[in-house]
mmCIF file of C-alpha atoms in Angstrom:
data_model
loop_
_atom_site.group_PDB
_atom_site.id
_atom_site.type_symbol
_atom_site.label_atom_id
_atom_site.label_comp_id
_atom_site.label_asym_id
_atom_site.label_seq_id
_atom_site.Cartn_x
_atom_site.Cartn_y
_atom_site.Cartn_z
ATOM 1 C CA UNK H 1 -6.925 -11.374 9.175
ATOM 2 C CA UNK H 2 -10.569 -10.857 10.035
ATOM 3 C CA UNK H 3 -11.741 -8.952 13.074
ATOM 4 C CA UNK H 4 -14.210 -10.690 15.377
ATOM 5 C CA UNK H 5 -16.178 -7.535 16.191
ATOM 6 C CA UNK H 6 -19.932 -7.854 16.296
ATOM 7 C CA UNK H 7 -22.039 -6.205 13.558
ATOM 8 C CA UNK H 8 -24.203 -3.205 14.224
ATOM 9 C CA UNK H 9 -27.160 -4.583 16.198
ATOM 10 C CA UNK H 10 -29.631 -1.729 15.993
ATOM 11 C CA UNK H 11 -32.753 -3.416 14.706
ATOM 12 C CA UNK H 12 -35.798 -1.572 16.013
ATOM 13 C CA UNK H 13 -39.008 -3.131 17.290
ATOM 14 C CA UNK H 14 -40.524 -5.393 14.632
ATOM 15 C CA UNK H 15 -44.110 -4.507 15.452
ATOM 16 C CA UNK H 16 -44.343 -2.121 12.480
ATOM 17 C CA UNK H 17 -42.067 -4.015 10.103
ATOM 18 C CA UNK H 18 -43.085 -6.227 7.218
ATOM 19 C CA UNK H 19 -40.724 -9.115 6.487
ATOM 20 C CA UNK H 20 -40.694 -9.028 2.689
ATOM 21 C CA UNK H 21 -38.458 -11.903 1.659
ATOM 22 C CA UNK H 22 -35.157 -13.716 2.021
ATOM 23 C CA UNK H 23 -32.565 -13.218 -0.709
ATOM 24 C CA UNK H 24 -29.146 -14.619 -1.543
ATOM 25 C CA UNK H 25 -27.355 -11.264 -1.649
ATOM 26 C CA UNK H 26 -28.178 -7.774 -0.367
ATOM 27 C CA UNK H 27 -26.263 -4.839 -1.857
ATOM 28 C CA UNK H 28 -26.416 -1.507 -0.034
ATOM 29 C CA UNK H 29 -25.488 1.278 -2.426
ATOM 30 C CA UNK H 30 -26.841 1.533 -5.970
ATOM 31 C CA UNK H 31 -24.036 3.450 -7.668
ATOM 32 C CA UNK H 32 -21.899 1.954 -10.468
ATOM 33 C CA UNK H 33 -20.230 -0.691 -8.272
ATOM 34 C CA UNK H 34 -23.403 -1.842 -6.523
ATOM 35 C CA UNK H 35 -25.670 -1.716 -9.561
ATOM 36 C CA UNK H 36 -23.316 -3.601 -11.880
ATOM 37 C CA UNK H 37 -22.628 -6.169 -9.156
ATOM 38 C CA UNK H 38 -26.400 -6.698 -8.777
ATOM 39 C CA UNK H 39 -26.707 -7.095 -12.558
ATOM 40 C CA UNK H 40 -23.930 -9.683 -12.692
ATOM 41 C CA UNK H 41 -25.241 -11.673 -9.718
ATOM 42 C CA UNK H 42 -28.833 -11.666 -11.013
ATOM 43 C CA UNK H 43 -27.626 -12.950 -14.379
ATOM 44 C CA UNK H 44 -26.080 -15.882 -12.520
ATOM 45 C CA UNK H 45 -29.524 -16.751 -11.201
ATOM 46 C CA UNK H 46 -28.993 -15.454 -7.651
ATOM 47 C CA UNK H 47 -31.772 -13.611 -5.813
ATOM 48 C CA UNK H 48 -30.443 -10.069 -5.263
ATOM 49 C CA UNK H 49 -31.734 -7.024 -3.395
ATOM 50 C CA UNK H 50 -30.227 -3.645 -4.428
ATOM 51 C CA UNK H 51 -30.863 -0.753 -2.030
ATOM 52 C CA UNK H 52 -30.064 2.850 -2.956
ATOM 53 C CA UNK H 53 -30.153 5.219 -0.010
ATOM 54 C CA UNK H 54 -31.488 8.777 -0.206
ATOM 55 C CA UNK H 55 -28.822 11.151 -1.618
ATOM 56 C CA UNK H 56 -28.902 14.882 -2.167
ATOM 57 C CA UNK H 57 -25.721 15.373 -4.163
ATOM 58 C CA UNK H 58 -26.254 15.213 -7.924
ATOM 59 C CA UNK H 59 -22.658 14.852 -9.067
ATOM 60 C CA UNK H 60 -21.857 16.167 -12.514
ATOM 61 C CA UNK H 61 -18.868 16.216 -14.831
ATOM 62 C CA UNK H 62 -17.601 12.786 -13.768
ATOM 63 C CA UNK H 63 -15.396 10.844 -16.141
ATOM 64 C CA UNK H 64 -16.548 7.649 -17.788
ATOM 65 C CA UNK H 65 -13.184 6.628 -19.206
ATOM 66 C CA UNK H 66 -12.657 4.988 -22.566
ATOM 67 C CA UNK H 67 -11.822 1.755 -20.727
ATOM 68 C CA UNK H 68 -15.093 1.970 -18.759
ATOM 69 C CA UNK H 69 -17.101 2.541 -21.934
ATOM 70 C CA UNK H 70 -15.487 -0.513 -23.531
ATOM 71 C CA UNK H 71 -16.209 -2.606 -20.434
ATOM 72 C CA UNK H 72 -19.896 -1.704 -20.521
ATOM 73 C CA UNK H 73 -20.091 -2.316 -24.266
ATOM 74 C CA UNK H 74 -18.544 -5.763 -23.902
ATOM 75 C CA UNK H 75 -21.051 -6.549 -21.144
ATOM 76 C CA UNK H 76 -23.861 -5.621 -23.528
ATOM 77 C CA UNK H 77 -25.015 -2.598 -21.494
ATOM 78 C CA UNK H 78 -25.254 -0.184 -24.408
ATOM 79 C CA UNK H 79 -27.622 2.282 -22.685
ATOM 80 C CA UNK H 80 -24.922 3.277 -20.168
ATOM 81 C CA UNK H 81 -22.334 3.875 -22.907
ATOM 82 C CA UNK H 82 -24.467 6.709 -24.297
ATOM 83 C CA UNK H 83 -24.843 8.654 -21.051
ATOM 84 C CA UNK H 84 -23.263 12.108 -20.961
ATOM 85 C CA UNK H 85 -21.151 13.871 -23.565
ATOM 86 C CA UNK H 86 -18.128 12.590 -25.504
ATOM 87 C CA UNK H 87 -14.764 14.120 -24.623
ATOM 88 C CA UNK H 88 -13.542 15.957 -27.701
ATOM 89 C CA UNK H 89 -10.429 17.681 -26.352
ATOM 90 C CA UNK H 90 -8.235 17.546 -23.246
ATOM 91 C CA UNK H 91 -6.411 20.761 -22.350
ATOM 92 C CA UNK H 92 -3.996 20.473 -19.444
ATOM 93 C CA UNK H 93 -1.432 22.622 -17.682
ATOM 94 C CA UNK H 94 0.541 20.251 -15.480
ATOM 95 C CA UNK H 95 4.238 20.808 -14.849
ATOM 96 C CA UNK H 96 4.061 23.950 -16.987
ATOM 97 C CA UNK H 97 1.695 26.816 -17.644
ATOM 98 C CA UNK H 98 1.518 25.639 -21.244
ATOM 99 C CA UNK H 99 -1.462 23.478 -22.123
ATOM 100 C CA UNK H 100 -0.867 19.771 -22.746
ATOM 101 C CA UNK H 101 2.402 19.679 -20.788
ATOM 102 C CA UNK H 102 3.424 16.570 -18.835
ATOM 103 C CA UNK H 103 0.015 15.005 -18.393
ATOM 104 C CA UNK H 104 0.102 11.398 -17.104
ATOM 105 C CA UNK H 105 -0.825 8.975 -19.859
ATOM 106 C CA UNK H 106 -3.057 6.866 -17.636
ATOM 107 C CA UNK H 107 -5.651 9.572 -17.124
ATOM 108 C CA UNK H 108 -9.134 8.706 -18.374
ATOM 109 C CA UNK H 109 -7.962 5.488 -19.960
ATOM 110 C CA UNK H 110 -5.563 7.235 -22.319
ATOM 111 C CA UNK H 111 -3.846 8.711 -24.239
ATOM 112 C CA UNK H 112 -1.711 5.574 -24.318
ATOM 113 C CA UNK H 113 -1.731 3.608 -27.565
ATOM 114 C CA UNK H 114 -3.151 0.598 -25.736
ATOM 115 C CA UNK H 115 -6.154 2.560 -24.483
ATOM 116 C CA UNK H 116 -6.778 4.266 -27.799
ATOM 117 C CA UNK H 117 -6.363 7.749 -26.364
ATOM 118 C CA UNK H 118 -9.438 9.598 -25.212
ATOM 119 C CA UNK H 119 -11.515 8.167 -28.027
ATOM 120 C CA UNK H 120 -14.720 6.931 -26.436
ATOM 121 C CA UNK H 121 -14.327 8.688 -23.067
ATOM 122 C CA UNK H 122 -17.395 10.574 -21.814
ATOM 123 C CA UNK H 123 -18.297 12.964 -19.016
ATOM 124 C CA UNK H 124 -21.648 12.436 -17.362
ATOM 125 C CA UNK H 125 -24.106 13.367 -14.647
ATOM 126 C CA UNK H 126 -23.767 10.485 -12.216
ATOM 127 C CA UNK H 127 -27.487 10.060 -11.398
ATOM 128 C CA UNK H 128 -28.132 9.380 -15.098
ATOM 129 C CA UNK H 129 -25.445 6.702 -15.239
ATOM 130 C CA UNK H 130 -26.632 5.185 -11.957
ATOM 131 C CA UNK H 131 -30.210 5.043 -13.254
ATOM 132 C CA UNK H 132 -29.166 3.219 -16.448
ATOM 133 C CA UNK H 133 -27.215 0.610 -14.488
ATOM 134 C CA UNK H 134 -30.017 0.195 -11.950
ATOM 135 C CA UNK H 135 -32.505 -0.460 -14.754
ATOM 136 C CA UNK H 136 -30.173 -3.056 -16.268
ATOM 137 C CA UNK H 137 -29.979 -4.737 -12.853
ATOM 138 C CA UNK H 138 -33.773 -4.910 -12.558
ATOM 139 C CA UNK H 139 -34.088 -6.281 -16.107
ATOM 140 C CA UNK H 140 -31.657 -9.014 -15.074
ATOM 141 C CA UNK H 141 -33.911 -9.863 -12.126
ATOM 142 C CA UNK H 142 -32.562 -7.866 -9.155
ATOM 143 C CA UNK H 143 -35.047 -6.306 -6.700
ATOM 144 C CA UNK H 144 -34.440 -2.543 -6.674
ATOM 145 C CA UNK H 145 -35.270 -0.269 -3.734
ATOM 146 C CA UNK H 146 -34.050 3.267 -4.468
ATOM 147 C CA UNK H 147 -34.666 6.213 -2.162
ATOM 148 C CA UNK H 148 -34.746 4.049 0.954
ATOM 149 C CA UNK H 149 -33.034 4.676 4.260
ATOM 150 C CA UNK H 150 -31.178 1.789 5.875
ATOM 151 C CA UNK H 151 -32.308 1.650 9.489
ATOM 152 C CA UNK H 152 -30.422 -1.317 10.905
ATOM 153 C CA UNK H 153 -28.516 -4.567 10.526
ATOM 154 C CA UNK H 154 -28.188 -7.701 12.580
ATOM 155 C CA UNK H 155 -26.074 -10.781 11.885
ATOM 156 C CA UNK H 156 -27.424 -14.132 13.076
ATOM 157 C CA UNK H 157 -25.282 -17.167 12.201
ATOM 158 C CA UNK H 158 -25.394 -17.347 8.386
ATOM 159 C CA UNK H 159 -28.043 -14.669 7.842
ATOM 160 C CA UNK H 160 -28.080 -10.875 7.708
ATOM 161 C CA UNK H 161 -31.282 -9.102 8.727
ATOM 162 C CA UNK H 162 -31.620 -5.671 7.146
ATOM 163 C CA UNK H 163 -34.282 -3.042 7.828
ATOM 164 C CA UNK H 164 -35.019 -0.245 5.368
ATOM 165 C CA UNK H 165 -37.662 2.464 5.326
ATOM 166 C CA UNK H 166 -39.248 4.970 2.974
ATOM 167 C CA UNK H 167 -41.798 7.408 4.384
ATOM 168 C CA UNK H 168 -44.292 5.172 6.191
ATOM 169 C CA UNK H 169 -43.222 1.934 4.547
ATOM 170 C CA UNK H 170 -41.028 -0.251 6.755
ATOM 171 C CA UNK H 171 -39.457 -3.400 5.304
ATOM 172 C CA UNK H 172 -37.172 -6.145 6.570
ATOM 173 C CA UNK H 173 -35.055 -8.421 4.416
ATOM 174 C CA UNK H 174 -32.920 -11.421 5.199
ATOM 175 C CA UNK H 175 -29.831 -12.181 3.169
ATOM 176 C CA UNK H 176 -27.127 -14.837 3.059
ATOM 177 C CA UNK H 177 -24.468 -12.275 2.054
ATOM 178 C CA UNK H 178 -24.121 -8.497 2.420
ATOM 179 C CA UNK H 179 -22.220 -6.198 0.041
ATOM 180 C CA UNK H 180 -21.525 -2.622 1.091
ATOM 181 C CA UNK H 181 -21.189 -0.234 -1.852
ATOM 182 C CA UNK H 182 -21.920 2.993 0.014
ATOM 183 C CA UNK H 183 -19.135 5.223 -1.280
ATOM 184 C CA UNK H 184 -16.767 7.225 0.909
ATOM 185 C CA UNK H 185 -18.815 6.920 4.091
ATOM 186 C CA UNK H 186 -16.475 7.279 7.082
ATOM 187 C CA UNK H 187 -17.924 4.321 8.998
ATOM 188 C CA UNK H 188 -19.235 1.056 7.692
ATOM 189 C CA UNK H 189 -23.011 0.738 7.921
ATOM 190 C CA UNK H 190 -22.847 -2.878 9.036
ATOM 191 C CA UNK H 191 -19.661 -2.868 11.131
ATOM 192 C CA UNK H 192 -19.278 0.344 13.185
ATOM 193 C CA UNK H 193 -15.685 -0.487 14.194
ATOM 194 C CA UNK H 194 -14.441 -0.359 10.587
ATOM 195 C CA UNK H 195 -12.943 3.072 10.003
ATOM 196 C CA UNK H 196 -11.298 4.617 6.967
ATOM 197 C CA UNK H 197 -7.583 5.374 6.952
ATOM 198 C CA UNK H 198 -6.926 8.617 5.028
ATOM 199 C CA UNK H 199 -3.799 9.252 2.984
ATOM 200 C CA UNK H 200 -4.328 12.995 2.573
ATOM 201 C CA UNK H 201 -6.625 15.879 3.560
ATOM 202 C CA UNK H 202 -8.001 16.703 0.137
ATOM 203 C CA UNK H 203 -11.372 18.307 -0.435
ATOM 204 C CA UNK H 204 -13.208 19.236 -3.634
ATOM 205 C CA UNK H 205 -14.977 22.581 -4.024
ATOM 206 C CA UNK H 206 -17.670 22.193 -6.702
ATOM 207 C CA UNK H 207 -19.517 24.718 -8.846
ATOM 208 C CA UNK H 208 -21.618 24.488 -12.006
ATOM 209 C CA UNK H 209 -21.864 27.303 -14.555
ATOM 210 C CA UNK H 210 -22.945 28.011 -18.107
ATOM 211 C CA UNK H 211 -20.291 27.044 -20.621
ATOM 212 C CA UNK H 212 -17.989 29.951 -21.553
ATOM 213 C CA UNK H 213 -18.056 30.842 -25.240
ATOM 214 C CA UNK H 214 -14.294 30.223 -25.460
ATOM 215 C CA UNK H 215 -14.710 26.572 -24.500
ATOM 216 C CA UNK H 216 -15.713 24.159 -27.232
ATOM 217 C CA UNK H 217 -18.208 21.371 -26.595
ATOM 218 C CA UNK H 218 -16.743 18.262 -25.025
ATOM 219 C CA UNK H 219 -13.552 19.970 -23.840
ATOM 220 C CA UNK H 220 -12.032 18.947 -20.499
ATOM 221 C CA UNK H 221 -9.622 21.319 -18.757
ATOM 222 C CA UNK H 222 -7.128 20.415 -16.020
ATOM 223 C CA UNK H 223 -4.758 22.939 -14.473
ATOM 224 C CA UNK H 224 -2.357 22.779 -11.545
ATOM 225 C CA UNK H 225 -1.867 25.805 -9.311
ATOM 226 C CA UNK H 226 0.070 26.608 -6.138
ATOM 227 C CA UNK H 227 -2.807 25.619 -3.854
ATOM 228 C CA UNK H 228 -3.873 22.422 -5.655
ATOM 229 C CA UNK H 229 -5.411 21.699 -9.038
ATOM 230 C CA UNK H 230 -8.532 22.366 -11.115
ATOM 231 C CA UNK H 231 -10.850 20.249 -13.233
ATOM 232 C CA UNK H 232 -13.528 21.562 -15.590
ATOM 233 C CA UNK H 233 -15.734 19.353 -17.745
ATOM 234 C CA UNK H 234 -19.127 19.405 -19.484
ATOM 235 C CA UNK H 235 -22.021 18.525 -17.210
ATOM 236 C CA UNK H 236 -25.591 19.238 -18.197
ATOM 237 C CA UNK H 237 -26.342 20.642 -21.678
ATOM 238 C CA UNK H 238 -24.461 23.947 -22.150
ATOM 239 C CA UNK H 239 -23.098 23.781 -18.601
ATOM 240 C CA UNK H 240 -19.719 23.004 -17.061
ATOM 241 C CA UNK H 241 -18.748 21.467 -13.739
ATOM 242 C CA UNK H 242 -15.749 23.255 -12.222
ATOM 243 C CA UNK H 243 -13.922 21.646 -9.306
ATOM 244 C CA UNK H 244 -11.003 22.934 -7.224
ATOM 245 C CA UNK H 245 -9.015 20.263 -5.369
ATOM 246 C CA UNK H 246 -6.973 21.372 -2.377
ATOM 247 C CA UNK H 247 -6.372 20.384 1.243
ATOM 248 C CA UNK H 248 -8.994 21.126 3.870
ATOM 249 C CA UNK H 249 -6.625 23.180 6.042
ATOM 250 C CA UNK H 250 -5.712 25.387 3.061
ATOM 251 C CA UNK H 251 -9.303 26.576 2.570
ATOM 252 C CA UNK H 252 -10.251 29.922 4.121
ATOM 253 C CA UNK H 253 -12.121 29.221 7.349
ATOM 254 C CA UNK H 254 -15.866 29.799 7.041
ATOM 255 C CA UNK H 255 -15.870 30.840 3.382
ATOM 256 C CA UNK H 256 -15.030 28.111 0.882
ATOM 257 C CA UNK H 257 -16.480 30.116 -1.978
ATOM 258 C CA UNK H 258 -14.029 32.969 -1.338
ATOM 259 C CA UNK H 259 -11.126 30.514 -1.568
ATOM 260 C CA UNK H 260 -12.569 29.049 -4.766
ATOM 261 C CA UNK H 261 -13.047 32.407 -6.501
ATOM 262 C CA UNK H 262 -9.792 33.968 -5.325
ATOM 263 C CA UNK H 263 -7.601 31.067 -6.487
ATOM 264 C CA UNK H 264 -9.473 30.806 -9.790
ATOM 265 C CA UNK H 265 -8.643 34.389 -10.751
ATOM 266 C CA UNK H 266 -4.927 33.536 -10.541
ATOM 267 C CA UNK H 267 -5.059 30.611 -12.956
ATOM 268 C CA UNK H 268 -4.364 30.670 -16.691
ATOM 269 C CA UNK H 269 -6.956 28.361 -18.200
ATOM 270 C CA UNK H 270 -9.608 28.238 -15.462
ATOM 271 C CA UNK H 271 -9.823 32.008 -14.984
ATOM 272 C CA UNK H 272 -12.657 32.420 -17.560
ATOM 273 C CA UNK H 273 -14.874 30.415 -15.207
ATOM 274 C CA UNK H 274 -14.190 32.485 -12.097
ATOM 275 C CA UNK H 275 -16.538 35.440 -12.660
ATOM 276 C CA UNK H 276 -19.421 33.129 -13.572
ATOM 277 C CA UNK H 277 -19.428 31.182 -10.298
ATOM 278 C CA UNK H 278 -22.118 32.382 -7.896
ATOM 279 C CA UNK H 279 -22.017 29.579 -5.348
ATOM 280 C CA UNK H 280 -20.066 26.447 -4.550
ATOM 281 C CA UNK H 281 -20.067 23.498 -2.170
ATOM 282 C CA UNK H 282 -17.297 21.501 -0.531
ATOM 283 C CA UNK H 283 -17.051 17.713 -0.176
ATOM 284 C CA UNK H 284 -14.361 15.307 0.988
ATOM 285 C CA UNK H 285 -12.020 13.921 -1.674
ATOM 286 C CA UNK H 286 -9.528 12.173 0.612
ATOM 287 C CA UNK H 287 -7.710 9.157 -0.732
ATOM 288 C CA UNK H 288 -8.517 6.511 1.862
ATOM 289 C CA UNK H 289 -8.985 2.792 2.470
ATOM 290 C CA UNK H 290 -11.247 0.794 4.789
ATOM 291 C CA UNK H 291 -9.440 -0.857 7.723
ATOM 292 C CA UNK H 292 -11.008 -4.242 6.876
ATOM 293 C CA UNK H 293 -12.189 -5.202 3.391
ATOM 294 C CA UNK H 294 -13.995 -8.457 4.199
ATOM 295 C CA UNK H 295 -15.571 -10.113 7.183
ATOM 296 C CA UNK H 296 -18.161 -12.782 7.967
ATOM 297 C CA UNK H 297 -20.400 -12.902 4.834
ATOM 298 C CA UNK H 298 -19.637 -9.252 4.086
ATOM 299 C CA UNK H 299 -17.368 -7.340 1.684
ATOM 300 C CA UNK H 300 -16.916 -3.685 0.744
ATOM 301 C CA UNK H 301 -16.686 -2.731 -2.937
ATOM 302 C CA UNK H 302 -16.009 0.398 -4.972
ATOM 303 C CA UNK H 303 -15.325 3.551 -2.975
ATOM 304 C CA UNK H 304 -16.618 1.792 0.151
ATOM 305 C CA UNK H 305 -13.419 -0.301 -0.005
ATOM 306 C CA UNK H 306 -11.061 2.481 -1.032
ATOM 307 C CA UNK H 307 -11.257 5.873 -2.684
ATOM 308 C CA UNK H 308 -8.552 7.146 -4.994
ATOM 309 C CA UNK H 309 -7.563 10.716 -5.743
ATOM 310 C CA UNK H 310 -9.777 11.997 -8.627
ATOM 311 C CA UNK H 311 -6.560 12.874 -10.472
ATOM 312 C CA UNK H 312 -6.614 9.360 -11.902
ATOM 313 C CA UNK H 313 -9.923 9.890 -13.725
ATOM 314 C CA UNK H 314 -10.546 6.183 -13.140
ATOM 315 C CA UNK H 315 -13.098 6.143 -10.305
ATOM 316 C CA UNK H 316 -16.107 4.944 -12.301
ATOM 317 C CA UNK H 317 -14.046 2.417 -14.262
ATOM 318 C CA UNK H 318 -12.680 0.975 -11.026
ATOM 319 C CA UNK H 319 -16.172 0.826 -9.499
ATOM 320 C CA UNK H 320 -17.518 -1.076 -12.509
ATOM 321 C CA UNK H 321 -14.604 -3.523 -12.519
ATOM 322 C CA UNK H 322 -15.018 -3.994 -8.781
ATOM 323 C CA UNK H 323 -18.716 -4.750 -9.161
ATOM 324 C CA UNK H 324 -18.015 -7.509 -11.687
ATOM 325 C CA UNK H 325 -15.158 -8.970 -9.633
ATOM 326 C CA UNK H 326 -17.231 -8.936 -6.449
ATOM 327 C CA UNK H 327 -20.024 -10.829 -8.198
ATOM 328 C CA UNK H 328 -17.576 -13.658 -8.907
ATOM 329 C CA UNK H 329 -16.369 -13.617 -5.295
ATOM 330 C CA UNK H 330 -19.849 -13.741 -3.772
ATOM 331 C CA UNK H 331 -21.118 -16.413 -6.151
ATOM 332 C CA UNK H 332 -18.098 -18.563 -5.281
ATOM 333 C CA UNK H 333 -18.563 -17.925 -1.566
ATOM 334 C CA UNK H 334 -22.188 -18.998 -1.615
ATOM 335 C CA UNK H 335 -21.163 -22.093 -3.562
ATOM 336 C CA UNK H 336 -18.742 -23.029 -0.771
ATOM 337 C CA UNK H 337 -15.502 -21.423 -2.012
ATOM 338 C CA UNK H 338 -15.157 -19.164 1.034
ATOM 339 C CA UNK H 339 -11.447 -18.412 0.542
ATOM 340 C CA UNK H 340 -12.311 -16.272 -2.482
ATOM 341 C CA UNK H 341 -13.315 -13.437 -0.138
ATOM 342 C CA UNK H 342 -9.871 -13.411 1.468
ATOM 343 C CA UNK H 343 -8.219 -13.430 -1.963
ATOM 344 C CA UNK H 344 -10.455 -10.524 -3.021
ATOM 345 C CA UNK H 345 -9.435 -8.443 0.010
ATOM 346 C CA UNK H 346 -5.747 -9.151 -0.568
ATOM 347 C CA UNK H 347 -6.000 -8.185 -4.239
ATOM 348 C CA UNK H 348 -7.873 -4.968 -3.349
ATOM 349 C CA UNK H 349 -5.211 -3.938 -0.836
ATOM 350 C CA UNK H 350 -2.442 -4.552 -3.375
ATOM 351 C CA UNK H 351 -4.329 -2.585 -6.026
ATOM 352 C CA UNK H 352 -4.662 0.338 -3.628
ATOM 353 C CA UNK H 353 -0.941 0.557 -2.961
ATOM 354 C CA UNK H 354 -0.177 0.144 -6.656
ATOM 355 C CA UNK H 355 -2.537 3.046 -7.372
ATOM 356 C CA UNK H 356 -0.780 5.141 -4.719
ATOM 357 C CA UNK H 357 2.563 4.647 -6.459
ATOM 358 C CA UNK H 358 1.089 5.761 -9.755
ATOM 359 C CA UNK H 359 -0.534 8.737 -8.018
ATOM 360 C CA UNK H 360 2.827 9.797 -6.539
ATOM 361 C CA UNK H 361 4.395 9.631 -9.990
ATOM 362 C CA UNK H 362 1.641 11.859 -11.391
ATOM 363 C CA UNK H 363 2.121 14.477 -8.687
ATOM 364 C CA UNK H 364 5.905 14.322 -9.061
ATOM 365 C CA UNK H 365 5.483 15.661 -12.612
ATOM 366 C CA UNK H 366 4.499 19.036 -11.120
ATOM 367 C CA UNK H 367 7.533 20.761 -9.555
ATOM 368 C CA UNK H 368 6.759 24.482 -9.928
ATOM 369 C CA UNK H 369 5.817 25.043 -6.272
ATOM 370 C CA UNK H 370 8.103 22.785 -4.160
ATOM 371 C CA UNK H 371 7.514 24.757 -0.941
ATOM 372 C CA UNK H 372 3.723 24.870 -1.277
ATOM 373 C CA UNK H 373 2.095 22.774 1.508
ATOM 374 C CA UNK H 374 -0.186 21.021 -0.990
ATOM 375 C CA UNK H 375 2.624 19.896 -3.293
ATOM 376 C CA UNK H 376 5.204 19.294 -0.574
ATOM 377 C CA UNK H 377 2.851 16.810 1.101
ATOM 378 C CA UNK H 378 2.328 14.887 -2.125
ATOM 379 C CA UNK H 379 6.008 14.773 -2.948
ATOM 380 C CA UNK H 380 6.987 13.406 0.485
ATOM 381 C CA UNK H 381 4.039 11.303 1.733
ATOM 382 C CA UNK H 382 4.513 7.712 2.874
ATOM 383 C CA UNK H 383 1.769 5.183 3.576
ATOM 384 C CA UNK H 384 2.542 2.265 5.890
ATOM 385 C CA UNK H 385 -0.942 1.066 6.873
ATOM 386 C CA UNK H 386 -1.866 -2.396 5.545
ATOM 387 C CA UNK H 387 -5.608 -3.227 5.509
ATOM 388 C CA UNK H 388 -6.896 -6.639 6.534
#
């Protein structure tokens, strides 16, 4: 069911605003989901505005799975398939201290026979991938506004009014449909009553270092430990991204870097990274889902709809698939097939709970620390919330 709550009505005085144009679709968020959705809609002949808000986090070491690479290649977006560095080797310690033990076959689009293993998978710096997809969207005809700040929304009958700003430039757009692709943001930009429902308390502590001599180019390392699990992957040339995933309440209060370094020294395969890390930062990595996935001429896509534990290695692939699916939904909606939005929301909710079952199976493969809070929670969690 839809909620009847009113949208965020915080438009400021229009005295300083320039009304630029009316468009068919406005997409807020220019990451993989938003950019590919803009590309697909523009290719259908729809007038699309793609807005990328100001961001300070340059994420590195993210996985572009083999399935994601194939999807982009089939779409004819070859520039994005060359971003980052190919994965040459996956070393894991999961369920055992021995590398390559009990790793779930679905990770990174392989190594199942159907997915062709890791062949074709890449790790990349997200801003580079985002830029490639944004450029493809503009070549298809979308209007790109990157580095803007969204100042307000207002819904009037069948039209969204959206205000964005950049330095002294103040612009107002009007759109027949609004797509929110703003990532893990706790609250919806357009509908302030739409919260996220978390499944866990996980956080990610990030660091970036020079590649250790013992690690070959293109090698990805994953290792479970008592307090959580580790991921290390190539990032920029000759550098590695190292990430420790744990629960927020298990991190030493006031000093995340101390927790990062101390746990790293007690690992088997990640330990070579520990002495090289000088600083780190912490971000939320909670698996969560939006309370409502569609509403009056609005849908959430990608991580704005739901965010899955990075253990899956499928985040970018899911965002890309979501962008293409949402383009079909919105095009149908604007053509009068309004029930497609409801069907989209239902399918997204089912996909989330299917992903949770697979996630539980992956965590169940690690049984070395049954009394550890991190692992005990993942072996016993139950999710009963059903999004609308």
